[in-house]
Amino acid sequence: MNGLETPPSGCMIVVVGPSGAGKDSLMAQAADRLAGRSDIAFVRRMVTRAGDAGGEAHQPVSHDEFEAAAAAGGFAVFWRAHGHGYGIPASTIGEVQAGCCLVANGSRSSLGDFADVYPSLAVILVTADHDCLVARLVARGRETEAEIRARLDRPEPSLPAELAIYTVDNSGDLTEAGRRFARLVEAIADRQA
């Protein structure tokens, strides 16, 4: 670097929203659509859930492995919800510092932690109407309908006002929502360049 150049500017895009909104589906579509972009990557988080549980492509770990990684500083950000542990690998900090725009499935309750770790942060809130959420969660078969309704009736955590927050409604056609989601990820990444 000759002193006149600026260091690479990467970013972290955290995807949040209620269970059943389709975050994993939209991220998978965007990963396919944006595969030619070397400056955009999708984070594979570590989750204390079986690898064949459906949904996102994650790195399955036991609860003991998760706790050991958390204690050893193996996560940039981690949280626990619904009986599982979720962790974003610590290596993502260096990737963002090197100029990469990363997309990670996150948690609304952990956005403050994300903001503390990643100076350049954007949030994509994926939404869907209530009936759509119920139908999708029932189709998963992981919880009873009563458990699903109780989960959806809980108050939503508020989103920090100081963050850049974008919304994608995924109540309708998945392909169209996937296009909008991918275009939004590209626009955020291009703004960082």
XYZ file of N, CA, C and O in Angstrom:
772
model
N 0.856 -1.187 0.000
C 0.000 0.000 0.000
C 0.890 1.234 0.000
O 1.856 1.322 0.730
N 0.551 2.204 -0.824
C 1.421 3.363 -0.979
C 1.054 4.535 -0.073
O 1.587 5.623 -0.217
N 0.127 4.339 0.834
C -0.286 5.400 1.735
C -1.448 6.206 1.196
O -2.128 6.885 1.937
N -1.661 6.165 -0.131
C -2.787 6.882 -0.724
C -4.002 5.986 -0.882
O -5.113 6.457 -1.037
N -3.761 4.681 -0.872
C -4.862 3.737 -1.047
C -5.593 3.551 0.276
O -5.009 3.652 1.341
N -6.879 3.280 0.192
C -7.633 2.983 1.407
C -7.706 1.477 1.571
O -7.697 0.738 0.577
N -7.763 0.999 2.792
C -7.848 -0.440 3.004
C -9.177 -0.973 2.471
O -10.133 -0.225 2.305
N -9.237 -2.269 2.187
C -10.491 -2.844 1.706
C -11.619 -2.585 2.693
O -11.405 -2.488 3.892
N -12.808 -2.438 2.159
C -13.962 -2.164 3.011
C -14.988 -3.271 2.834
O -15.695 -3.312 1.840
N -15.042 -4.178 3.774
C -16.027 -5.247 3.731
C -17.210 -4.895 4.607
O -17.287 -3.806 5.165
N -18.135 -5.819 4.720
C -19.294 -5.585 5.566
C -19.885 -6.918 6.007
O -19.614 -7.957 5.415
N -20.690 -6.846 7.034
C -21.460 -7.994 7.489
C -22.926 -7.650 7.292
O -23.385 -6.600 7.730
N -23.640 -8.533 6.591
C -25.082 -8.407 6.442
C -25.706 -9.500 7.294
O -25.473 -10.683 7.060
N -26.472 -9.103 8.291
C -27.120 -10.069 9.172
C -28.578 -10.195 8.751
O -29.294 -9.198 8.643
N -29.002 -11.425 8.500
C -30.371 -11.704 8.086
C -31.144 -12.173 9.318
O -30.741 -13.134 9.978
N -32.216 -11.474 9.642
C -33.017 -11.811 10.811
C -34.486 -11.873 10.428
O -34.882 -11.428 9.353
N -35.281 -12.413 11.324
C -36.713 -12.500 11.106
C -37.273 -13.690 11.847
O -36.531 -14.531 12.353
N -38.586 -13.783 11.916
C -39.198 -14.872 12.663
C -38.972 -16.225 12.011
O -38.745 -16.320 10.793
N -39.026 -17.284 12.804
C -38.955 -18.637 12.267
C -40.077 -18.814 11.256
O -41.204 -18.403 11.495
N -39.734 -19.408 10.117
C -40.723 -19.646 9.077
C -40.805 -18.541 8.040
O -41.517 -18.668 7.053
N -40.078 -17.441 8.246
C -40.130 -16.339 7.281
C -39.427 -16.700 5.978
O -39.659 -16.068 4.954
N -38.556 -17.697 6.016
C -37.868 -18.124 4.796
C -36.460 -17.581 4.648
O -35.941 -17.482 3.539
N -35.816 -17.250 5.756
C -34.459 -16.707 5.707
C -33.508 -17.659 4.987
O -32.761 -17.244 4.099
N -33.533 -18.937 5.373
C -32.624 -19.923 4.773
C -32.886 -20.076 3.280
O -31.952 -20.176 2.478
N -34.151 -20.102 2.887
C -34.494 -20.248 1.470
C -33.999 -19.059 0.661
O -33.432 -19.226 -0.427
N -34.199 -17.856 1.176
C -33.744 -16.663 0.462
C -32.223 -16.603 0.391
O -31.658 -16.240 -0.648
N -31.559 -16.979 1.476
C -30.097 -16.978 1.465
C -29.553 -17.999 0.481
O -28.581 -17.727 -0.227
N -30.183 -19.168 0.402
C -29.735 -20.192 -0.546
C -29.910 -19.710 -1.983
O -29.020 -19.901 -2.835
N -31.042 -19.082 -2.267
C -31.261 -18.545 -3.616
C -30.240 -17.466 -3.945
O -29.688 -17.431 -5.043
N -29.989 -16.575 -2.992
C -29.026 -15.499 -3.226
C -27.620 -16.058 -3.421
O -26.874 -15.570 -4.273
N -27.256 -17.082 -2.668
C -25.928 -17.687 -2.831
C -25.772 -18.235 -4.246
O -24.713 -18.085 -4.863
N -26.819 -18.856 -4.779
C -26.768 -19.352 -6.159
C -26.667 -18.199 -7.156
O -25.857 -18.236 -8.079
N -27.494 -17.183 -6.974
C -27.524 -16.047 -7.908
C -26.221 -15.248 -7.893
O -25.828 -14.674 -8.910
N -25.579 -15.171 -6.738
C -24.392 -14.331 -6.581
C -23.096 -15.136 -6.563
O -22.051 -14.620 -6.162
N -23.154 -16.374 -7.015
C -21.973 -17.257 -6.968
C -20.784 -16.680 -7.729
O -19.635 -16.974 -7.401
N -21.023 -15.837 -8.711
C -19.933 -15.250 -9.489
C -19.270 -14.058 -8.823
O -18.268 -13.544 -9.322
N -19.794 -13.617 -7.695
C -19.231 -12.457 -6.998
C -18.226 -12.922 -5.954
O -18.600 -13.466 -4.919
N -16.951 -12.702 -6.210
C -15.919 -13.152 -5.274
C -15.888 -12.297 -4.007
O -15.294 -12.697 -3.004
N -16.546 -11.132 -4.036
C -16.539 -10.244 -2.878
C -17.728 -10.470 -1.942
O -17.851 -9.785 -0.926
N -18.608 -11.432 -2.280
C -19.763 -11.739 -1.432
C -19.703 -13.211 -1.053
O -19.537 -14.073 -1.919
N -19.829 -13.498 0.228
C -19.807 -14.890 0.691
C -20.892 -15.087 1.749
O -21.281 -14.146 2.451
N -21.359 -16.316 1.863
C -22.409 -16.663 2.810
C -21.798 -17.488 3.937
O -21.120 -18.485 3.684
N -22.033 -17.053 5.157
C -21.422 -17.656 6.343
C -22.138 -18.955 6.687
O -23.361 -19.020 6.719
N -21.340 -19.961 6.962
C -21.885 -21.228 7.468
C -21.687 -21.213 8.983
O -20.581 -21.379 9.491
N -22.773 -21.003 9.703
C -22.636 -20.891 11.155
C -22.652 -22.274 11.808
O -23.107 -23.249 11.218
N -22.153 -22.325 13.033
C -22.145 -23.558 13.805
C -23.409 -23.589 14.652
O -23.748 -22.599 15.305
N -24.113 -24.723 14.616
C -25.388 -24.844 15.319
C -25.440 -26.189 16.025
O -25.030 -27.213 15.467
N -25.950 -26.197 17.228
C -26.096 -27.448 17.987
C -27.380 -28.152 17.546
O -28.291 -28.376 18.326
N -27.400 -28.490 16.274
C -28.543 -29.184 15.687
C -27.980 -30.159 14.655
O -26.968 -29.887 14.024
N -28.639 -31.284 14.484
C -28.176 -32.296 13.527
C -28.048 -31.700 12.129
O -28.822 -30.813 11.750
N -27.092 -32.180 11.379
C -26.861 -31.683 10.031
C -28.001 -31.958 9.076
O -28.191 -31.243 8.097
N -28.788 -32.999 9.357
C -29.891 -33.370 8.466
C -31.231 -32.853 8.982
O -32.287 -33.325 8.580
N -31.195 -31.823 9.839
C -32.431 -31.307 10.440
C -33.235 -30.447 9.474
O -34.332 -30.026 9.793
N -32.700 -30.179 8.295
C -33.403 -29.331 7.340
C -33.080 -27.872 7.572
O -32.495 -27.493 8.573
N -33.467 -27.048 6.618
C -33.187 -25.620 6.724
C -31.800 -25.296 6.220
O -31.336 -25.846 5.225
N -31.113 -24.424 6.927
C -29.825 -23.924 6.463
C -28.740 -24.991 6.434
O -28.763 -25.960 7.199
N -27.781 -24.773 5.561
C -26.580 -25.605 5.551
C -25.675 -25.057 6.642
O -25.114 -23.977 6.521
N -25.578 -25.767 7.740
C -24.794 -25.310 8.879
C -23.761 -26.362 9.254
O -23.782 -27.474 8.751
N -22.869 -25.980 10.148
C -21.882 -26.909 10.689
C -22.450 -27.465 11.985
O -22.528 -26.754 12.982
N -22.908 -28.730 11.981
C -23.485 -29.276 13.214
C -22.402 -29.544 14.258
O -21.326 -30.044 13.931
N -22.688 -29.179 15.495
C -21.771 -29.437 16.610
C -22.589 -29.876 17.818
O -23.769 -29.542 17.936
N -21.943 -30.605 18.706
C -22.604 -30.988 19.957
C -22.630 -29.777 20.893
O -21.909 -28.796 20.680
N -23.419 -29.866 21.934
C -23.463 -28.778 22.918
C -22.092 -28.592 23.568
O -21.665 -27.451 23.788
N -21.394 -29.688 23.850
C -20.060 -29.586 24.456
C -19.072 -28.918 23.503
O -18.266 -28.077 23.924
N -19.120 -29.284 22.212
C -18.232 -28.658 21.218
C -18.526 -27.162 21.095
O -17.608 -26.344 20.980
N -19.804 -26.825 21.131
C -20.202 -25.421 21.036
C -19.652 -24.632 22.219
O -19.056 -23.561 22.042
N -19.843 -25.154 23.423
C -19.373 -24.454 24.625
C -17.853 -24.318 24.617
O -17.313 -23.275 25.019
N -17.145 -25.352 24.157
C -15.684 -25.287 24.086
C -15.243 -24.213 23.088
O -14.316 -23.439 23.359
N -15.910 -24.133 21.925
C -15.572 -23.117 20.927
C -15.854 -21.716 21.469
O -15.057 -20.790 21.268
N -16.973 -21.558 22.164
C -17.312 -20.252 22.744
C -16.258 -19.830 23.763
O -15.812 -18.673 23.769
N -15.843 -20.759 24.624
C -14.852 -20.451 25.662
C -13.486 -20.132 25.070
O -12.728 -19.337 25.630
N -13.170 -20.746 23.916
C -11.860 -20.561 23.291
C -11.816 -19.367 22.333
O -10.802 -19.134 21.683
N -12.909 -18.609 22.225
C -12.918 -17.467 21.317
C -13.130 -17.861 19.863
O -12.743 -17.120 18.958
N -13.730 -18.997 19.637
C -13.949 -19.480 18.272
C -15.086 -18.804 17.534
O -15.262 -19.030 16.333
N -15.848 -17.971 18.233
C -16.970 -17.285 17.601
C -16.776 -15.773 17.644
O -16.332 -15.229 18.656
N -17.138 -15.108 16.569
C -17.193 -13.649 16.576
C -18.416 -13.210 17.364
O -18.359 -12.257 18.143
N -19.527 -13.916 17.146
C -20.783 -13.669 17.839
C -21.441 -15.020 18.063
O -21.387 -15.887 17.186
N -22.043 -15.215 19.236
C -22.807 -16.443 19.463
C -23.980 -16.146 20.367
O -24.002 -15.156 21.093
N -24.995 -17.004 20.287
C -26.189 -16.846 21.113
C -26.859 -18.197 21.270
O -26.513 -19.166 20.592
N -27.797 -18.239 22.184
C -28.569 -19.461 22.432
C -30.050 -19.118 22.308
O -30.495 -18.082 22.817
N -30.790 -19.985 21.628
C -32.234 -19.770 21.461
C -32.906 -21.097 21.155
O -32.336 -21.935 20.446
N -34.100 -21.276 21.690
C -34.923 -22.460 21.395
C -34.174 -23.766 21.662
O -34.311 -24.742 20.930
N -33.325 -23.770 22.701
C -32.600 -24.974 23.083
C -31.355 -25.269 22.263
O -30.755 -26.331 22.406
N -30.957 -24.353 21.394
C -29.776 -24.564 20.548
C -28.784 -23.422 20.722
O -29.152 -22.318 21.119
N -27.527 -23.708 20.381
C -26.493 -22.688 20.333
C -26.185 -22.367 18.880
O -26.188 -23.261 18.030
N -25.932 -21.088 18.599
C -25.646 -20.613 17.246
C -24.391 -19.762 17.294
O -24.299 -18.861 18.140
N -23.428 -20.012 16.411
C -22.189 -19.253 16.438
C -21.700 -18.857 15.063
O -21.730 -19.659 14.124
N -21.251 -17.618 14.944
C -20.635 -17.097 13.724
C -19.125 -17.234 13.921
O -18.575 -16.689 14.879
N -18.444 -17.983 13.040
C -17.006 -18.228 13.234
C -16.189 -16.942 13.368
O -16.446 -15.947 12.678
N -15.189 -16.975 14.249
C -14.316 -15.821 14.470
C -13.563 -15.431 13.210
O -13.216 -14.262 13.026
N -13.349 -16.374 12.305
C -12.623 -16.084 11.055
C -13.330 -15.032 10.203
O -12.710 -14.391 9.352
N -14.622 -14.821 10.431
C -15.357 -13.843 9.631
C -14.867 -12.415 9.875
O -14.992 -11.565 8.990
N -14.294 -12.163 11.032
C -13.783 -10.814 11.325
C -12.683 -10.460 10.333
O -12.693 -9.386 9.726
N -11.753 -11.371 10.127
C -10.670 -11.139 9.174
C -11.173 -11.052 7.740
O -10.648 -10.266 6.936
N -12.188 -11.846 7.402
C -12.742 -11.799 6.044
C -13.349 -10.429 5.748
O -13.160 -9.878 4.657
N -14.080 -9.877 6.706
C -14.660 -8.547 6.510
C -13.548 -7.502 6.435
O -13.575 -6.610 5.575
N -12.549 -7.617 7.298
C -11.436 -6.667 7.268
C -10.680 -6.731 5.940
O -10.132 -5.722 5.489
N -10.688 -7.901 5.288
C -10.011 -8.064 4.002
C -10.860 -7.574 2.827
O -10.420 -7.633 1.681
N -12.087 -7.100 3.102
C -12.893 -6.517 2.051
C -14.073 -7.327 1.573
O -14.772 -6.926 0.649
N -14.327 -8.471 2.195
C -15.435 -9.320 1.778
C -16.745 -8.841 2.413
O -16.762 -8.356 3.543
N -17.819 -8.974 1.672
C -19.151 -8.702 2.212
C -19.755 -10.061 2.559
O -19.968 -10.893 1.676
N -19.985 -10.298 3.835
C -20.504 -11.574 4.303
C -21.987 -11.468 4.622
O -22.458 -10.425 5.077
N -22.701 -12.566 4.408
C -24.127 -12.645 4.715
C -24.302 -13.783 5.707
O -23.886 -14.916 5.440
N -24.898 -13.488 6.862
C -25.052 -14.498 7.909
C -26.471 -14.488 8.458
O -27.074 -13.426 8.633
N -26.974 -15.662 8.746
C -28.250 -15.813 9.423
C -28.002 -15.473 10.890
O -27.150 -16.081 11.537
N -28.709 -14.481 11.408
C -28.441 -14.025 12.762
C -29.659 -14.076 13.660
O -30.617 -14.799 13.400
N -29.607 -13.295 14.703
C -30.676 -13.226 15.693
C -30.924 -11.767 16.032
O -29.974 -11.013 16.268
N -32.199 -11.390 16.065
C -32.527 -10.002 16.409
C -31.992 -9.645 17.787
O -31.543 -8.521 18.001
N -32.007 -10.597 18.714
C -31.550 -10.306 20.076
C -30.038 -10.129 20.168
O -29.536 -9.627 21.168
N -29.297 -10.525 19.125
C -27.835 -10.413 19.146
C -27.294 -9.305 18.245
O -26.085 -9.206 18.041
N -28.163 -8.463 17.723
C -27.697 -7.426 16.800
C -26.721 -6.456 17.462
O -25.795 -5.972 16.816
N -26.898 -6.195 18.742
C -25.941 -5.338 19.445
C -24.549 -5.949 19.449
O -23.550 -5.242 19.261
N -24.476 -7.269 19.636
C -23.179 -7.957 19.598
C -22.574 -7.898 18.201
O -21.373 -7.696 18.045
N -23.401 -8.085 17.177
C -22.902 -7.965 15.799
C -22.342 -6.569 15.556
O -21.270 -6.414 14.971
N -23.067 -5.545 16.009
C -22.612 -4.164 15.806
C -21.299 -3.893 16.526
O -20.464 -3.133 16.026
N -21.085 -4.514 17.679
C -19.835 -4.343 18.416
C -18.648 -4.964 17.677
O -17.525 -4.478 17.780
N -18.903 -6.058 16.937
C -17.824 -6.803 16.292
C -17.545 -6.323 14.868
O -16.388 -6.268 14.441
N -18.601 -5.968 14.139
C -18.452 -5.596 12.724
C -18.806 -4.115 12.557
O -19.977 -3.749 12.612
N -17.804 -3.254 12.336
C -18.083 -1.823 12.225
C -19.006 -1.477 11.059
O -19.763 -0.525 11.125
N -18.932 -2.243 9.984
C -19.807 -2.007 8.838
C -20.859 -3.116 8.819
O -20.567 -4.252 8.438
N -22.066 -2.771 9.260
C -23.108 -3.767 9.464
C -24.408 -3.296 8.830
O -24.783 -2.132 8.948
N -25.081 -4.211 8.134
C -26.427 -3.959 7.626
C -27.305 -5.127 8.056
O -26.816 -6.247 8.250
N -28.587 -4.869 8.207
C -29.535 -5.884 8.651
C -30.623 -6.029 7.604
O -31.191 -5.028 7.152
N -30.890 -7.270 7.196
C -32.042 -7.548 6.339
C -33.056 -8.294 7.192
O -32.786 -9.390 7.677
N -34.204 -7.674 7.382
C -35.302 -8.268 8.128
C -36.228 -8.959 7.135
O -36.809 -8.313 6.268
N -36.333 -10.277 7.246
C -37.229 -11.053 6.385
C -38.539 -11.236 7.141
O -38.547 -11.690 8.285
N -39.640 -10.862 6.492
C -40.947 -10.967 7.124
C -41.861 -11.851 6.279
O -41.578 -12.121 5.116
N -42.948 -12.279 6.873
C -44.025 -12.993 6.181
C -45.262 -12.846 7.045
O -45.160 -12.656 8.265
N -46.436 -12.935 6.428
C -47.649 -12.761 7.228
C -47.837 -13.948 8.179
O -47.258 -15.019 7.992
N -48.632 -13.744 9.223
C -48.784 -14.707 10.318
C -49.236 -16.077 9.836
O -48.669 -17.105 10.239
N -50.245 -16.141 8.983
C -50.742 -17.435 8.504
C -49.679 -18.186 7.719
O -49.567 -19.410 7.808
N -48.902 -17.452 6.950
C -47.796 -18.048 6.182
C -46.756 -18.647 7.134
O -46.274 -19.769 6.922
N -46.412 -17.917 8.196
C -45.441 -18.410 9.173
C -45.937 -19.695 9.821
O -45.188 -20.679 9.933
N -47.196 -19.710 10.246
C -47.765 -20.892 10.897
C -47.708 -22.083 9.948
O -47.257 -23.181 10.315
N -48.145 -21.904 8.707
C -48.168 -23.001 7.732
C -46.768 -23.557 7.494
O -46.579 -24.777 7.433
N -45.788 -22.687 7.364
C -44.413 -23.146 7.112
C -43.851 -23.908 8.307
O -43.168 -24.917 8.146
N -44.108 -23.408 9.509
C -43.577 -24.075 10.697
C -44.270 -25.415 10.936
O -43.627 -26.379 11.358
N -45.563 -25.496 10.672
C -46.277 -26.767 10.789
C -45.690 -27.772 9.793
O -45.457 -28.941 10.129
N -45.404 -27.315 8.574
C -44.850 -28.199 7.543
C -43.469 -28.734 7.922
O -43.103 -29.847 7.540
N -42.697 -27.971 8.707
C -41.384 -28.440 9.154
C -41.502 -29.673 10.042
O -40.615 -30.510 10.049
N -42.556 -29.696 10.876
C -42.777 -30.836 11.748
C -41.880 -30.902 12.967
O -41.794 -31.935 13.619
N -41.209 -29.821 13.319
C -40.319 -29.826 14.489
C -41.056 -29.528 15.784
O -40.557 -29.833 16.864
N -42.220 -28.845 15.706
C -42.958 -28.425 16.887
C -44.444 -28.693 16.676
O -44.908 -28.792 15.540
N -45.155 -28.749 17.760
C -46.606 -28.887 17.655
C -47.188 -27.535 17.244
O -46.539 -26.492 17.392
N -48.430 -27.557 16.786
C -49.052 -26.294 16.387
C -49.190 -25.356 17.580
O -49.009 -24.137 17.451
N -49.461 -25.891 18.760
C -49.566 -25.054 19.964
C -48.219 -24.395 20.279
O -48.166 -23.210 20.634
N -47.119 -25.146 20.146
C -45.784 -24.585 20.383
C -45.470 -23.497 19.362
O -44.890 -22.461 19.692
N -45.879 -23.749 18.118
C -45.638 -22.765 17.054
C -46.398 -21.479 17.344
O -45.839 -20.377 17.262
N -47.667 -21.607 17.693
C -48.471 -20.402 17.964
C -47.912 -19.635 19.169
O -47.879 -18.399 19.163
N -47.457 -20.364 20.189
C -46.863 -19.704 21.352
C -45.587 -18.962 20.954
O -45.335 -17.841 21.411
N -44.774 -19.566 20.084
C -43.542 -18.931 19.625
C -43.857 -17.648 18.858
O -43.240 -16.612 19.069
N -44.846 -17.719 17.974
C -45.179 -16.561 17.145
C -45.908 -15.468 17.909
O -45.898 -14.313 17.494
N -46.518 -15.828 19.039
C -47.237 -14.840 19.838
C -46.329 -14.073 20.789
O -46.758 -13.072 21.382
N -45.073 -14.529 20.924
C -44.131 -13.796 21.784
C -43.836 -12.428 21.169
O -43.790 -12.288 19.949
N -43.597 -11.419 22.013
C -43.259 -10.097 21.462
C -41.937 -10.156 20.703
O -41.003 -10.848 21.110
N -41.882 -9.441 19.595
C -40.658 -9.379 18.787
C -39.655 -8.450 19.463
O -40.033 -7.375 19.931
N -38.365 -8.855 19.500
C -37.376 -7.923 20.045
C -37.277 -6.692 19.136
O -37.412 -6.811 17.920
N -37.057 -5.544 19.726
C -36.926 -4.337 18.912
C -35.573 -4.336 18.213
O -34.607 -4.933 18.685
N -35.533 -3.675 17.074
C -34.297 -3.575 16.304
C -33.618 -2.258 16.634
O -34.289 -1.210 16.706
N -32.292 -2.261 16.843
C -31.594 -1.017 17.176
C -31.802 0.039 16.091
O -31.561 -0.210 14.909
N -32.246 1.217 16.471
C -32.582 2.279 15.522
C -31.368 2.780 14.749
O -31.504 3.287 13.640
N -30.172 2.628 15.322
C -28.984 3.184 14.672
C -28.448 2.310 13.537
O -27.549 2.709 12.802
N -29.007 1.120 13.346
C -28.531 0.216 12.298
C -29.263 0.444 10.985
O -30.428 0.861 10.971
N -28.572 0.157 9.890
C -29.201 0.191 8.562
C -30.034 -1.084 8.430
O -29.485 -2.190 8.412
N -31.358 -0.926 8.378
C -32.259 -2.077 8.347
C -33.096 -2.028 7.075
O -33.722 -1.012 6.765
N -33.082 -3.140 6.335
C -33.842 -3.289 5.097
C -34.824 -4.441 5.297
O -34.500 -5.413 5.970
N -35.996 -4.357 4.685
C -37.014 -5.387 4.862
C -37.343 -6.064 3.540
O -37.478 -5.390 2.511
N -37.454 -7.394 3.579
C -37.906 -8.178 2.434
C -39.102 -8.999 2.897
O -38.979 -9.812 3.820
N -40.263 -8.792 2.264
C -41.462 -9.568 2.577
C -41.436 -10.846 1.751
O -41.349 -10.800 0.531
N -41.505 -11.976 2.434
C -41.466 -13.282 1.766
C -42.784 -14.030 1.976
O -42.799 -15.225 2.193
N -43.894 -13.311 1.921
C -45.202 -13.940 2.091
C -45.696 -14.593 0.811
O -46.547 -15.472 0.855
N -45.197 -14.138 -0.322
C -45.711 -14.609 -1.608
C -44.766 -15.550 -2.325
O -44.244 -16.495 -1.749
N -44.521 -15.247 -3.598
C -43.703 -16.088 -4.459
C -42.242 -16.085 -4.006
O -41.606 -15.027 -3.951
N -41.718 -17.266 -3.703
C -40.354 -17.391 -3.191
C -39.318 -16.936 -4.211
O -38.340 -16.280 -3.868
N -39.528 -17.257 -5.475
C -38.551 -16.882 -6.504
C -38.431 -15.368 -6.614
O -37.330 -14.825 -6.707
N -39.564 -14.681 -6.598
C -39.537 -13.211 -6.681
C -38.896 -12.613 -5.438
O -38.075 -11.699 -5.526
N -39.245 -13.129 -4.261
C -38.613 -12.644 -3.034
C -37.113 -12.916 -3.062
O -36.311 -12.090 -2.616
N -36.712 -14.062 -3.611
C -35.296 -14.393 -3.738
C -34.559 -13.414 -4.630
O -33.417 -13.031 -4.358
N -35.210 -12.989 -5.722
C -34.606 -11.989 -6.605
C -34.401 -10.658 -5.879
O -33.347 -10.039 -5.971
N -35.446 -10.235 -5.154
C -35.352 -8.974 -4.420
C -34.266 -9.044 -3.348
O -33.498 -8.099 -3.158
N -34.203 -10.181 -2.670
C -33.206 -10.373 -1.608
C -31.796 -10.316 -2.200
O -30.925 -9.619 -1.675
N -31.560 -11.029 -3.304
C -30.235 -11.052 -3.930
C -29.839 -9.656 -4.424
O -28.682 -9.237 -4.262
N -30.785 -8.921 -5.020
C -30.487 -7.559 -5.488
C -30.120 -6.657 -4.311
O -29.230 -5.805 -4.420
N -30.796 -6.843 -3.188
C -30.503 -6.044 -1.999
C -29.104 -6.351 -1.468
O -28.337 -5.440 -1.143
N -28.754 -7.628 -1.400
C -27.401 -8.005 -0.954
C -26.361 -7.377 -1.869
O -25.365 -6.802 -1.400
N -26.583 -7.457 -3.178
C -25.641 -6.849 -4.137
C -25.527 -5.353 -3.929
O -24.432 -4.795 -3.964
N -26.658 -4.683 -3.744
C -26.640 -3.228 -3.563
C -25.865 -2.838 -2.307
O -25.088 -1.878 -2.319
N -26.053 -3.588 -1.233
C -25.319 -3.294 0.003
C -23.822 -3.510 -0.210
O -22.993 -2.690 0.186
N -23.466 -4.622 -0.860
C -22.041 -4.905 -1.125
C -21.430 -3.850 -2.016
O -20.304 -3.382 -1.789
N -22.163 -3.413 -3.049
C -21.624 -2.403 -3.973
C -21.441 -1.060 -3.286
O -20.529 -0.309 -3.624
N -22.297 -0.759 -2.320
C -22.176 0.496 -1.584
C -20.885 0.506 -0.760
O -20.319 1.557 -0.502
N -20.445 -0.677 -0.332
C -19.228 -0.789 0.478
C -17.967 -0.635 -0.367
O -16.920 -0.288 0.139
N -18.071 -0.951 -1.649
C -16.883 -0.975 -2.514
C -16.324 0.417 -2.749
O -16.961 1.404 -2.628
